[in-house]
PDB file of C-alpha atoms in Angstrom:
ATOM      1  CA  UNK R1159      -6.487  -7.638   3.393  1.00 42.00           C
ATOM      2  CA  UNK R1160      -4.415  -4.761   3.376  1.00 45.00           C
ATOM      3  CA  UNK R1161      -5.783  -1.109   4.643  1.00 43.00           C
ATOM      4  CA  UNK R1162      -4.218   1.964   4.049  1.00 43.00           C
ATOM      5  CA  UNK R1163      -5.523   5.477   5.051  1.00 40.00           C
ATOM      6  CA  UNK R1164      -5.287   8.628   3.490  1.00 39.00           C
ATOM      7  CA  UNK R1165      -5.662  11.353   5.975  1.00 34.00           C
ATOM      8  CA  UNK R1166      -5.791  15.338   5.384  1.00 30.00           C
ATOM      9  CA  UNK R1167      -4.424  17.299   8.427  1.00 27.00           C
ATOM     10  CA  UNK R1168      -5.188  20.863   8.666  1.00 28.00           C
ATOM     11  CA  UNK R1169      -3.319  23.646  11.004  1.00 29.00           C
ATOM     12  CA  UNK R1170      -5.464  26.448  12.260  1.00 28.00           C
ATOM     13  CA  UNK R1171      -4.304  28.706  15.322  1.00 31.00           C
ATOM     14  CA  UNK R1172      -2.012  26.426  17.383  1.00 34.00           C
ATOM     15  CA  UNK R1173      -4.359  23.444  17.071  1.00 33.00           C
ATOM     16  CA  UNK R1174      -4.034  20.411  14.732  1.00 32.00           C
ATOM     17  CA  UNK R1175      -7.246  18.240  13.222  1.00 31.00           C
ATOM     18  CA  UNK R1176      -6.996  14.890  10.985  1.00 31.00           C
ATOM     19  CA  UNK R1177      -9.985  13.440   9.036  1.00 37.00           C
ATOM     20  CA  UNK R1178      -9.986  10.279   6.869  1.00 48.00           C
ATOM     21  CA  UNK R1179     -10.453  10.662   3.717  1.00 51.00           C
ATOM     22  CA  UNK R1180     -12.300   8.305   1.338  1.00 57.00           C
ATOM     23  CA  UNK R1181     -10.935   9.613  -1.843  1.00 71.00           C
ATOM     24  CA  UNK R1182      -9.120   6.556  -3.201  1.00 77.00           C
ATOM     25  CA  UNK R1183      -7.528   5.847  -6.582  1.00 78.00           C
ATOM     26  CA  UNK R1184     -10.419   3.793  -7.728  1.00 74.00           C
ATOM     27  CA  UNK R1185      -8.267   1.580  -9.984  1.00 73.00           C
ATOM     28  CA  UNK R1186      -6.080   0.537  -7.207  1.00 76.00           C
ATOM     29  CA  UNK R1187      -8.398   0.906  -4.182  1.00 80.00           C
ATOM     30  CA  UNK R1188     -11.663  -0.277  -2.947  1.00 81.00           C
ATOM     31  CA  UNK R1189     -13.267   2.008  -0.023  1.00 77.00           C
ATOM     32  CA  UNK R1190     -14.028  -0.251   2.767  1.00 74.00           C
ATOM     33  CA  UNK R1191     -15.202   1.516   6.126  1.00 78.00           C
ATOM     34  CA  UNK R1192     -13.531   4.673   5.100  1.00 78.00           C
ATOM     35  CA  UNK R1193     -10.246   2.906   4.235  1.00 81.00           C
ATOM     36  CA  UNK R1194      -8.347   2.464   1.173  1.00 85.00           C
ATOM     37  CA  UNK R1195      -7.878  -1.282   0.788  1.00 86.00           C
ATOM     38  CA  UNK R1196      -6.930  -4.138  -1.743  1.00 88.00           C
ATOM     39  CA  UNK R1197      -7.676  -7.227  -1.850  1.00 90.00           C
ATOM     40  CA  UNK R1198      -5.593  -9.582  -0.642  1.00 92.00           C
ATOM     41  CA  UNK R1199      -4.088 -12.879  -2.962  1.00 94.00           C
ATOM     42  CA  UNK R1200      -6.956 -15.514  -3.172  1.00 96.00           C
ATOM     43  CA  UNK R1201      -9.690 -12.566  -3.060  1.00 94.00           C
ATOM     44  CA  UNK R1202     -11.231 -10.353  -5.675  1.00 92.00           C
ATOM     45  CA  UNK R1203     -13.331  -7.470  -5.873  1.00 88.00           C
ATOM     46  CA  UNK R1204     -17.282  -7.780  -6.240  1.00 87.00           C
ATOM     47  CA  UNK R1205     -18.753  -6.483  -9.023  1.00 84.00           C
ATOM     48  CA  UNK R1206     -19.762  -3.081  -7.339  1.00 82.00           C
ATOM     49  CA  UNK R1207     -16.042  -2.883  -6.622  1.00 81.00           C
ATOM     50  CA  UNK R1208     -17.253  -2.260  -2.875  1.00 81.00           C
ATOM     51  CA  UNK R1209     -16.187  -5.195  -1.166  1.00 85.00           C
ATOM     52  CA  UNK R1210     -13.252  -8.209  -1.229  1.00 89.00           C
ATOM     53  CA  UNK R1211     -14.867 -11.868  -1.840  1.00 93.00           C
ATOM     54  CA  UNK R1212     -12.856 -15.192  -1.530  1.00 96.00           C
ATOM     55  CA  UNK R1213     -12.021 -16.150  -4.991  1.00 97.00           C
ATOM     56  CA  UNK R1214     -14.727 -19.564  -5.879  1.00 97.00           C
ATOM     57  CA  UNK R1215     -13.622 -22.994  -6.498  1.00 97.00           C
ATOM     58  CA  UNK R1216     -12.206 -22.995 -10.293  1.00 97.00           C
ATOM     59  CA  UNK R1217     -10.842 -19.279 -10.043  1.00 97.00           C
ATOM     60  CA  UNK R1218      -7.360 -17.580  -8.355  1.00 97.00           C
ATOM     61  CA  UNK R1219      -6.451 -14.351  -7.865  1.00 95.00           C
ATOM     62  CA  UNK R1220      -2.304 -14.124  -7.763  1.00 94.00           C
ATOM     63  CA  UNK R1221      -2.385  -9.779  -7.160  1.00 91.00           C
ATOM     64  CA  UNK R1222      -3.164  -7.625  -4.445  1.00 90.00           C
ATOM     65  CA  UNK R1223      -5.469  -5.295  -6.310  1.00 87.00           C
ATOM     66  CA  UNK R1224      -9.028  -4.868  -6.769  1.00 85.00           C
ATOM     67  CA  UNK R1225      -9.471  -7.011  -9.823  1.00 87.00           C
ATOM     68  CA  UNK R1226     -12.099  -9.858  -9.987  1.00 90.00           C
ATOM     69  CA  UNK R1227     -10.812 -13.581  -9.729  1.00 95.00           C
ATOM     70  CA  UNK R1228      -9.680 -14.924 -13.001  1.00 96.00           C
ATOM     71  CA  UNK R1229     -11.318 -18.675 -13.682  1.00 97.00           C
ATOM     72  CA  UNK R1230      -9.035 -21.707 -14.479  1.00 97.00           C
ATOM     73  CA  UNK R1231      -8.383 -22.122 -18.042  1.00 95.00           C
ATOM     74  CA  UNK R1232     -10.166 -25.017 -20.230  1.00 92.00           C
ATOM     75  CA  UNK R1233     -11.469 -27.541 -17.987  1.00 92.00           C
ATOM     76  CA  UNK R1234      -9.461 -26.932 -14.881  1.00 96.00           C
ATOM     77  CA  UNK R1235     -10.469 -25.919 -11.700  1.00 96.00           C
ATOM     78  CA  UNK R1236      -8.576 -25.456  -8.026  1.00 96.00           C
ATOM     79  CA  UNK R1237      -9.015 -28.210  -5.177  1.00 94.00           C
ATOM     80  CA  UNK R1238     -10.609 -25.063  -3.005  1.00 95.00           C
ATOM     81  CA  UNK R1239     -11.737 -21.682  -2.481  1.00 97.00           C
ATOM     82  CA  UNK R1240      -8.893 -18.600  -2.331  1.00 97.00           C
ATOM     83  CA  UNK R1241      -6.717 -20.054  -4.648  1.00 97.00           C
ATOM     84  CA  UNK R1242      -3.874 -17.421  -5.009  1.00 97.00           C
ATOM     85  CA  UNK R1243      -1.961 -18.968  -8.352  1.00 96.00           C
ATOM     86  CA  UNK R1244      -2.727 -20.361 -11.894  1.00 96.00           C
ATOM     87  CA  UNK R1245      -0.504 -23.081 -10.679  1.00 96.00           C
ATOM     88  CA  UNK R1246      -3.150 -24.264  -8.559  1.00 96.00           C
ATOM     89  CA  UNK R1247      -5.896 -25.321 -11.224  1.00 96.00           C
ATOM     90  CA  UNK R1248      -5.292 -28.818 -11.984  1.00 95.00           C
ATOM     91  CA  UNK R1249      -7.616 -31.199 -14.245  1.00 93.00           C
ATOM     92  CA  UNK R1250     -10.687 -31.703 -12.253  1.00 82.00           C
ATOM     93  CA  UNK R1251     -10.076 -36.043 -13.118  1.00 78.00           C
ATOM     94  CA  UNK R1252      -7.389 -35.688 -11.074  1.00 73.00           C
ATOM     95  CA  UNK R1253      -9.341 -34.591  -7.882  1.00 70.00           C
ATOM     96  CA  UNK R1254     -10.466 -37.615  -5.583  1.00 67.00           C
ATOM     97  CA  UNK R1255     -14.129 -38.030  -5.828  1.00 63.00           C
ATOM     98  CA  UNK R1256     -16.239 -40.377  -3.110  1.00 65.00           C
ATOM     99  CA  UNK R1257     -18.277 -42.824  -4.553  1.00 67.00           C
ATOM    100  CA  UNK R1258     -21.974 -42.611  -3.827  1.00 65.00           C
TER     101      UNK R1258
END
Protein backbone atom coordinates (compact mmCIF):
# COMPACT_ATOMS: atom_id res chain seq x y z
CA UNK A 1 0.00 0.00 0.00
CA UNK A 2 1.04 3.60 -0.52
CA UNK A 3 1.43 6.02 2.37
CA UNK A 4 1.18 9.75 1.99
CA UNK A 5 1.58 12.14 4.92
CA UNK A 6 0.35 15.69 5.04
CA UNK A 7 2.47 17.89 7.27
CA UNK A 8 1.88 21.26 8.83
CA UNK A 9 4.87 23.49 9.49
CA UNK A 10 4.90 26.42 11.91
CA UNK A 11 7.71 28.96 12.07
CA UNK A 12 7.98 31.01 15.29
CA UNK A 13 10.95 33.17 16.32
CA UNK A 14 13.64 31.39 14.30
CA UNK A 15 12.50 27.86 15.18
CA UNK A 16 10.64 25.40 13.02
CA UNK A 17 8.30 22.68 14.25
CA UNK A 18 6.46 20.12 12.19
CA UNK A 19 3.59 17.79 13.04
CA UNK A 20 1.71 15.18 11.07
CA UNK A 21 -1.93 15.96 10.43
CA UNK A 22 -4.46 13.13 10.33
CA UNK A 23 -6.92 15.16 8.29
CA UNK A 24 -7.02 13.17 5.06
CA UNK A 25 -9.42 13.50 2.16
CA UNK A 26 -11.82 10.77 3.30
CA UNK A 27 -13.04 10.10 -0.25
CA UNK A 28 -9.52 9.17 -1.35
CA UNK A 29 -7.56 8.10 1.75
CA UNK A 30 -8.00 6.27 5.02
CA UNK A 31 -5.96 7.21 8.08
CA UNK A 32 -3.70 4.45 9.38
CA UNK A 33 -1.28 5.25 12.21
CA UNK A 34 -1.53 8.97 11.44
CA UNK A 35 -0.75 8.54 7.72
CA UNK A 36 -3.05 9.14 4.78
CA UNK A 37 -3.16 5.79 2.98
CA UNK A 38 -4.63 4.32 -0.22
CA UNK A 39 -5.27 0.60 -0.56
CA UNK A 40 -3.03 -1.19 -3.06
CA UNK A 41 -4.29 -3.17 -6.03
CA UNK A 42 -5.91 -6.38 -4.80
CA UNK A 43 -6.92 -4.75 -1.50
CA UNK A 44 -10.04 -2.85 -0.47
CA UNK A 45 -11.00 -0.75 2.52
CA UNK A 46 -12.88 -2.48 5.31
CA UNK A 47 -16.45 -1.37 6.09
CA UNK A 48 -15.25 1.24 8.64
CA UNK A 49 -12.64 2.59 6.18
CA UNK A 50 -10.00 2.09 8.89
CA UNK A 51 -7.83 -0.57 7.24
CA UNK A 52 -7.01 -2.16 3.90
CA UNK A 53 -7.85 -5.84 3.60
CA UNK A 54 -6.85 -8.31 0.90
CA UNK A 55 -9.71 -9.05 -1.51
CA UNK A 56 -11.27 -12.44 -0.80
CA UNK A 57 -11.50 -15.19 -3.39
CA UNK A 58 -14.23 -14.20 -5.89
CA UNK A 59 -13.47 -10.46 -5.51
CA UNK A 60 -10.94 -8.04 -7.03
CA UNK A 61 -9.76 -4.44 -6.74
CA UNK A 62 -8.25 -2.82 -9.83
CA UNK A 63 -7.67 0.67 -8.41
CA UNK A 64 -5.47 2.16 -5.71
CA UNK A 65 -8.03 3.93 -3.58
CA UNK A 66 -10.33 3.23 -0.64
CA UNK A 67 -13.18 1.48 -2.39
CA UNK A 68 -14.20 -1.99 -1.29
CA UNK A 69 -13.37 -5.08 -3.33
CA UNK A 70 -15.70 -5.77 -6.27
CA UNK A 71 -17.40 -9.15 -6.65
CA UNK A 72 -16.87 -11.08 -9.86
CA UNK A 73 -20.05 -11.14 -11.94
CA UNK A 74 -22.42 -14.08 -12.17
CA UNK A 75 -20.94 -17.42 -11.21
CA UNK A 76 -17.35 -16.28 -11.82
CA UNK A 77 -14.67 -16.44 -9.14
CA UNK A 78 -10.94 -15.81 -8.80
CA UNK A 79 -8.28 -18.47 -8.34
CA UNK A 80 -6.86 -16.81 -5.23
CA UNK A 81 -7.18 -13.88 -2.84
CA UNK A 82 -5.73 -10.47 -3.71
CA UNK A 83 -6.89 -10.35 -7.33
CA UNK A 84 -6.33 -6.99 -9.00
CA UNK A 85 -8.34 -7.23 -12.23
CA UNK A 86 -11.76 -8.36 -13.44
CA UNK A 87 -9.89 -10.37 -16.07
CA UNK A 88 -8.86 -12.72 -13.24
CA UNK A 89 -12.52 -13.69 -12.73
CA UNK A 90 -12.99 -17.13 -14.27
CA UNK A 91 -15.64 -19.81 -14.39
CA UNK A 92 -15.48 -21.95 -11.27
CA UNK A 93 -15.85 -25.01 -13.51
CA UNK A 94 -12.46 -24.18 -15.08
CA UNK A 95 -10.68 -24.49 -11.74
CA UNK A 96 -8.98 -27.75 -10.86
CA UNK A 97 -10.59 -29.80 -8.11
CA UNK A 98 -9.03 -32.54 -6.08
CA UNK A 99 -11.12 -35.72 -5.87
CA UNK A 100 -12.01 -36.76 -2.35
